[in-house]
Amino acid sequence: LVIVGISGRLRTLLLMTSIVLYTITAGLEVSVVRAALMALLWLFADLVGRRRDSLSALAAAALIIILVDPLQIHDVGFQLSFLAVLGILLITPIWATFLSGLRLRPIVGGLSVSLAAWLITLPVVQGTFHLMTPCILIANLLFYPLILLEMIAGVLTMMMAPLGAGAWPAWLGGAAFDML
């Protein structure tokens, strides 16, 4: 939208519309709904001239989902999705500072995010699935480039499909998925 010169409230409204359409297309899984609600609340703050706050957006998203379906609170997917984001928001800055001496910014950033999400979700994963998976910290670093490629290919596919040129980015995304 920036590239084509769309800015201000129109850009915000178009982004919000895109998020809603993507959420419906993705099947309304709780992690997608959580991310969509957070993004919508984040963007809505711009529309009404308020300060953006990630923790408030996370809490509001949880509240909305629980108001719509109170039983979601018992769903492991709900718990893991919200805990992971909470860990990323609260713990990542601490780990990033602690690991800053490594001087490898992309690795420190990725490791900080993985470590924060892993640590805060560990009690639920351990209690529910009886698993402890510290290897995920390294796996996340190794898989990150493929996941990023998949995401970029997905966006390109959505943008180019109406023009009849979505096959090649879809193939690229599929290849990245197969490698994962």
PDB file of C-alpha atoms in Angstrom:
ATOM      1  CA  LEU A   1       0.000   0.000   0.000  1.00  0.00           C
ATOM      2  CA  VAL A   2       2.901   2.325   0.726  1.00  0.00           C
ATOM      3  CA  ILE A   3       4.438   1.491  -2.659  1.00  0.00           C
ATOM      4  CA  VAL A   4       1.251   2.484  -4.502  1.00  0.00           C
ATOM      5  CA  GLY A   5       0.920   5.690  -2.470  1.00  0.00           C
ATOM      6  CA  ILE A   6      -1.936   4.772  -0.142  1.00  0.00           C
ATOM      7  CA  SER A   7      -1.487   6.296   3.293  1.00  0.00           C
ATOM      8  CA  GLY A   8      -3.315   7.494   6.365  1.00  0.00           C
ATOM      9  CA  ARG A   9      -6.730   6.241   7.406  1.00  0.00           C
ATOM     10  CA  LEU A  10      -7.415   4.637   4.033  1.00  0.00           C
ATOM     11  CA  ARG A  11      -4.323   2.462   4.377  1.00  0.00           C
ATOM     12  CA  THR A  12      -5.323   1.515   7.934  1.00  0.00           C
ATOM     13  CA  LEU A  13      -8.847   0.601   6.822  1.00  0.00           C
ATOM     14  CA  LEU A  14      -7.533  -1.450   3.889  1.00  0.00           C
ATOM     15  CA  LEU A  15      -5.127  -3.280   6.201  1.00  0.00           C
ATOM     16  CA  MET A  16      -7.944  -4.007   8.651  1.00  0.00           C
ATOM     17  CA  THR A  17     -10.145  -5.304   5.825  1.00  0.00           C
ATOM     18  CA  SER A  18      -7.303  -7.520   4.583  1.00  0.00           C
ATOM     19  CA  ILE A  19      -6.808  -8.937   8.069  1.00  0.00           C
ATOM     20  CA  VAL A  20     -10.493  -9.808   8.394  1.00  0.00           C
ATOM     21  CA  LEU A  21     -10.558 -11.474   4.967  1.00  0.00           C
ATOM     22  CA  TYR A  22      -7.368 -13.427   5.691  1.00  0.00           C
ATOM     23  CA  THR A  23      -8.712 -14.573   9.058  1.00  0.00           C
ATOM     24  CA  ILE A  24     -11.874 -15.917   7.457  1.00  0.00           C
ATOM     25  CA  THR A  25      -9.876 -17.563   4.667  1.00  0.00           C
ATOM     26  CA  ALA A  26      -7.468 -19.171   7.166  1.00  0.00           C
ATOM     27  CA  GLY A  27     -10.319 -20.961   8.929  1.00  0.00           C
ATOM     28  CA  LEU A  28     -10.738 -19.032  12.193  1.00  0.00           C
ATOM     29  CA  GLU A  29      -8.232 -21.095  14.205  1.00  0.00           C
ATOM     30  CA  VAL A  30      -7.694 -19.575  17.640  1.00  0.00           C
ATOM     31  CA  SER A  31      -4.087 -18.518  16.933  1.00  0.00           C
ATOM     32  CA  VAL A  32      -5.176 -16.785  13.723  1.00  0.00           C
ATOM     33  CA  VAL A  33      -8.111 -15.092  15.467  1.00  0.00           C
ATOM     34  CA  ARG A  34      -5.796 -13.996  18.297  1.00  0.00           C
ATOM     35  CA  ALA A  35      -3.311 -12.512  15.846  1.00  0.00           C
ATOM     36  CA  ALA A  36      -6.074 -10.860  13.835  1.00  0.00           C
ATOM     37  CA  LEU A  37      -7.743  -9.336  16.884  1.00  0.00           C
ATOM     38  CA  MET A  38      -4.408  -8.040  18.145  1.00  0.00           C
ATOM     39  CA  ALA A  39      -3.585  -6.503  14.758  1.00  0.00           C
ATOM     40  CA  LEU A  40      -7.066  -5.020  14.405  1.00  0.00           C
ATOM     41  CA  LEU A  41      -6.887  -3.479  17.881  1.00  0.00           C
ATOM     42  CA  TRP A  42      -3.372  -2.194  17.147  1.00  0.00           C
ATOM     43  CA  LEU A  43      -4.552  -0.560  13.922  1.00  0.00           C
ATOM     44  CA  PHE A  44      -7.785   0.696  15.518  1.00  0.00           C
ATOM     45  CA  ALA A  45      -5.679   2.635  18.014  1.00  0.00           C
ATOM     46  CA  ASP A  46      -4.337   4.640  15.059  1.00  0.00           C
ATOM     47  CA  LEU A  47      -7.844   5.353  13.788  1.00  0.00           C
ATOM     48  CA  VAL A  48      -8.980   6.800  17.115  1.00  0.00           C
ATOM     49  CA  GLY A  49      -5.713   8.558  17.940  1.00  0.00           C
ATOM     50  CA  ARG A  50      -4.719   6.289  20.836  1.00  0.00           C
ATOM     51  CA  ARG A  51      -1.323   4.918  21.808  1.00  0.00           C
ATOM     52  CA  ARG A  52      -0.661   1.364  20.604  1.00  0.00           C
ATOM     53  CA  ASP A  53      -0.081  -1.171  23.372  1.00  0.00           C
ATOM     54  CA  SER A  54       0.714  -4.814  22.610  1.00  0.00           C
ATOM     55  CA  LEU A  55      -0.159  -6.156  26.066  1.00  0.00           C
ATOM     56  CA  SER A  56      -3.530  -4.408  26.025  1.00  0.00           C
ATOM     57  CA  ALA A  57      -4.204  -5.760  22.529  1.00  0.00           C
ATOM     58  CA  LEU A  58      -3.304  -9.282  23.717  1.00  0.00           C
ATOM     59  CA  ALA A  59      -5.535  -8.988  26.790  1.00  0.00           C
ATOM     60  CA  ALA A  60      -8.430  -7.569  24.758  1.00  0.00           C
ATOM     61  CA  ALA A  61      -8.083 -10.356  22.170  1.00  0.00           C
ATOM     62  CA  ALA A  62      -8.227 -12.964  24.950  1.00  0.00           C
ATOM     63  CA  LEU A  63     -11.252 -11.281  26.493  1.00  0.00           C
ATOM     64  CA  ILE A  64     -13.120 -11.122  23.187  1.00  0.00           C
ATOM     65  CA  ILE A  65     -12.447 -14.791  22.410  1.00  0.00           C
ATOM     66  CA  ILE A  66     -13.506 -15.878  25.909  1.00  0.00           C
ATOM     67  CA  LEU A  67     -16.662 -13.760  25.742  1.00  0.00           C
ATOM     68  CA  VAL A  68     -17.598 -15.417  22.444  1.00  0.00           C
ATOM     69  CA  ASP A  69     -16.652 -18.933  23.614  1.00  0.00           C
ATOM     70  CA  PRO A  70     -15.884 -19.259  27.353  1.00  0.00           C
ATOM     71  CA  LEU A  71     -14.766 -22.883  26.910  1.00  0.00           C
ATOM     72  CA  GLN A  72     -11.758 -21.699  24.884  1.00  0.00           C
ATOM     73  CA  ILE A  73      -9.981 -21.070  28.191  1.00  0.00           C
ATOM     74  CA  HIS A  74      -9.629 -24.863  28.527  1.00  0.00           C
ATOM     75  CA  ASP A  75      -8.327 -25.326  24.974  1.00  0.00           C
ATOM     76  CA  VAL A  76      -4.601 -26.060  24.818  1.00  0.00           C
ATOM     77  CA  GLY A  77      -4.276 -24.186  21.516  1.00  0.00           C
ATOM     78  CA  PHE A  78      -5.770 -21.085  23.125  1.00  0.00           C
ATOM     79  CA  GLN A  79      -3.461 -21.374  26.127  1.00  0.00           C
ATOM     80  CA  LEU A  80      -0.316 -21.941  24.055  1.00  0.00           C
ATOM     81  CA  SER A  81      -1.113 -19.169  21.588  1.00  0.00           C
ATOM     82  CA  PHE A  82      -1.666 -16.535  24.247  1.00  0.00           C
ATOM     83  CA  LEU A  83       1.170 -17.707  26.474  1.00  0.00           C
ATOM     84  CA  ALA A  84       3.656 -17.714  23.591  1.00  0.00           C
ATOM     85  CA  VAL A  85       2.800 -14.140  22.641  1.00  0.00           C
ATOM     86  CA  LEU A  86       2.878 -13.058  26.286  1.00  0.00           C
ATOM     87  CA  GLY A  87       6.340 -14.598  26.622  1.00  0.00           C
ATOM     88  CA  ILE A  88       7.510 -12.896  23.446  1.00  0.00           C
ATOM     89  CA  LEU A  89       6.256  -9.527  24.680  1.00  0.00           C
ATOM     90  CA  LEU A  90       7.542  -9.789  28.255  1.00  0.00           C
ATOM     91  CA  ILE A  91      10.569 -12.091  28.231  1.00  0.00           C
ATOM     92  CA  THR A  92      12.178 -11.468  24.828  1.00  0.00           C
ATOM     93  CA  PRO A  93      13.544  -8.020  25.768  1.00  0.00           C
ATOM     94  CA  ILE A  94      15.159  -9.520  28.885  1.00  0.00           C
ATOM     95  CA  TRP A  95      16.802 -12.361  26.934  1.00  0.00           C
ATOM     96  CA  ALA A  96      17.899  -9.998  24.168  1.00  0.00           C
ATOM     97  CA  THR A  97      19.669  -7.822  26.727  1.00  0.00           C
ATOM     98  CA  PHE A  98      21.190 -10.852  28.453  1.00  0.00           C
ATOM     99  CA  LEU A  99      22.426 -12.338  25.151  1.00  0.00           C
ATOM    100  CA  SER A 100      23.511  -9.025  23.609  1.00  0.00           C
ATOM    101  CA  GLY A 101      27.150  -9.824  24.324  1.00  0.00           C
ATOM    102  CA  LEU A 102      27.061 -12.449  21.553  1.00  0.00           C
ATOM    103  CA  ARG A 103      27.102  -9.641  18.958  1.00  0.00           C
ATOM    104  CA  LEU A 104      25.088 -11.641  16.435  1.00  0.00           C
ATOM    105  CA  ARG A 105      21.873  -9.609  16.256  1.00  0.00           C
ATOM    106  CA  PRO A 106      19.743 -11.864  14.005  1.00  0.00           C
ATOM    107  CA  ILE A 107      20.676 -14.959  15.986  1.00  0.00           C
ATOM    108  CA  VAL A 108      20.267 -13.233  19.358  1.00  0.00           C
ATOM    109  CA  GLY A 109      16.865 -11.872  18.310  1.00  0.00           C
ATOM    110  CA  GLY A 110      15.645 -15.224  17.033  1.00  0.00           C
ATOM    111  CA  LEU A 111      17.034 -17.109  20.004  1.00  0.00           C
ATOM    112  CA  SER A 112      15.479 -14.600  22.426  1.00  0.00           C
ATOM    113  CA  VAL A 113      12.030 -14.999  20.851  1.00  0.00           C
ATOM    114  CA  SER A 114      12.286 -18.801  20.742  1.00  0.00           C
ATOM    115  CA  LEU A 115      13.552 -19.001  24.308  1.00  0.00           C
ATOM    116  CA  ALA A 116      10.824 -16.695  25.628  1.00  0.00           C
ATOM    117  CA  ALA A 117       8.005 -18.587  23.881  1.00  0.00           C
ATOM    118  CA  TRP A 118       9.457 -21.976  24.829  1.00  0.00           C
ATOM    119  CA  LEU A 119       9.945 -21.123  28.506  1.00  0.00           C
ATOM    120  CA  ILE A 120       6.520 -19.613  29.078  1.00  0.00           C
ATOM    121  CA  THR A 121       4.676 -22.437  27.270  1.00  0.00           C
ATOM    122  CA  LEU A 122       6.782 -25.196  28.837  1.00  0.00           C
ATOM    123  CA  PRO A 123       4.465 -25.819  31.829  1.00  0.00           C
ATOM    124  CA  VAL A 124       1.427 -26.299  29.564  1.00  0.00           C
ATOM    125  CA  VAL A 125       3.328 -28.459  27.067  1.00  0.00           C
ATOM    126  CA  GLN A 126       4.823 -30.536  29.880  1.00  0.00           C
ATOM    127  CA  GLY A 127       1.525 -30.895  31.740  1.00  0.00           C
ATOM    128  CA  THR A 128      -0.557 -31.665  28.661  1.00  0.00           C
ATOM    129  CA  PHE A 129       1.749 -33.603  26.370  1.00  0.00           C
ATOM    130  CA  HIS A 130       4.463 -34.725  28.840  1.00  0.00           C
ATOM    131  CA  LEU A 131       7.140 -33.318  26.519  1.00  0.00           C
ATOM    132  CA  MET A 132      10.182 -31.138  27.001  1.00  0.00           C
ATOM    133  CA  THR A 133      11.641 -29.996  23.703  1.00  0.00           C
ATOM    134  CA  PRO A 134      14.718 -27.764  24.143  1.00  0.00           C
ATOM    135  CA  CYS A 135      15.876 -28.727  20.622  1.00  0.00           C
ATOM    136  CA  ILE A 136      13.144 -26.436  19.305  1.00  0.00           C
ATOM    137  CA  LEU A 137      15.343 -23.453  20.171  1.00  0.00           C
ATOM    138  CA  ILE A 138      17.936 -24.444  17.571  1.00  0.00           C
ATOM    139  CA  ALA A 139      15.314 -25.796  15.150  1.00  0.00           C
ATOM    140  CA  ASN A 140      13.538 -22.425  15.138  1.00  0.00           C
ATOM    141  CA  LEU A 141      16.759 -20.676  14.132  1.00  0.00           C
ATOM    142  CA  LEU A 142      17.378 -23.176  11.345  1.00  0.00           C
ATOM    143  CA  PHE A 143      13.801 -23.105  10.050  1.00  0.00           C
ATOM    144  CA  TYR A 144      13.316 -19.340  10.236  1.00  0.00           C
ATOM    145  CA  PRO A 145      14.565 -18.602   6.687  1.00  0.00           C
ATOM    146  CA  LEU A 146      12.210 -21.224   5.220  1.00  0.00           C
ATOM    147  CA  ILE A 147       9.256 -19.923   7.234  1.00  0.00           C
ATOM    148  CA  LEU A 148      10.024 -16.372   6.115  1.00  0.00           C
ATOM    149  CA  LEU A 149      10.195 -17.545   2.492  1.00  0.00           C
ATOM    150  CA  GLU A 150       6.857 -19.322   2.926  1.00  0.00           C
ATOM    151  CA  MET A 151       5.233 -16.191   4.321  1.00  0.00           C
ATOM    152  CA  ILE A 152       6.570 -13.958   1.551  1.00  0.00           C
ATOM    153  CA  ALA A 153       5.466 -16.485  -1.081  1.00  0.00           C
ATOM    154  CA  GLY A 154       1.996 -16.603   0.489  1.00  0.00           C
ATOM    155  CA  VAL A 155       1.606 -12.832   0.334  1.00  0.00           C
ATOM    156  CA  LEU A 156       2.883 -12.758  -3.249  1.00  0.00           C
ATOM    157  CA  THR A 157       0.465 -15.547  -4.183  1.00  0.00           C
ATOM    158  CA  MET A 158      -2.495 -13.613  -2.761  1.00  0.00           C
ATOM    159  CA  MET A 159      -1.398 -10.431  -4.535  1.00  0.00           C
ATOM    160  CA  MET A 160      -0.649 -12.039  -7.888  1.00  0.00           C
ATOM    161  CA  ALA A 161      -3.446 -14.631  -8.104  1.00  0.00           C
ATOM    162  CA  PRO A 162      -6.054 -12.088  -9.262  1.00  0.00           C
ATOM    163  CA  LEU A 163      -3.655 -11.205 -12.088  1.00  0.00           C
ATOM    164  CA  GLY A 164      -3.316 -14.857 -13.087  1.00  0.00           C
ATOM    165  CA  ALA A 165       0.324 -14.969 -11.969  1.00  0.00           C
ATOM    166  CA  GLY A 166      -0.010 -16.677  -8.593  1.00  0.00           C
ATOM    167  CA  ALA A 167       1.354 -20.066  -9.658  1.00  0.00           C
ATOM    168  CA  TRP A 168       5.061 -19.359  -9.267  1.00  0.00           C
ATOM    169  CA  PRO A 169       4.914 -17.844  -5.752  1.00  0.00           C
ATOM    170  CA  ALA A 170       2.539 -20.652  -4.731  1.00  0.00           C
ATOM    171  CA  TRP A 171       5.082 -23.181  -6.034  1.00  0.00           C
ATOM    172  CA  LEU A 172       7.860 -21.394  -4.128  1.00  0.00           C
ATOM    173  CA  GLY A 173       5.827 -21.436  -0.907  1.00  0.00           C
ATOM    174  CA  GLY A 174       5.011 -25.104  -1.422  1.00  0.00           C
ATOM    175  CA  ALA A 175       8.690 -25.928  -1.966  1.00  0.00           C
ATOM    176  CA  ALA A 176       9.628 -24.114   1.258  1.00  0.00           C
ATOM    177  CA  PHE A 177       6.861 -25.983   3.090  1.00  0.00           C
ATOM    178  CA  ASP A 178       8.112 -29.319   1.734  1.00  0.00           C
ATOM    179  CA  MET A 179      11.662 -28.502   2.886  1.00  0.00           C
ATOM    180  CA  LEU A 180      10.378 -27.746   6.377  1.00  0.00           C
TER     181      LEU A 180
END
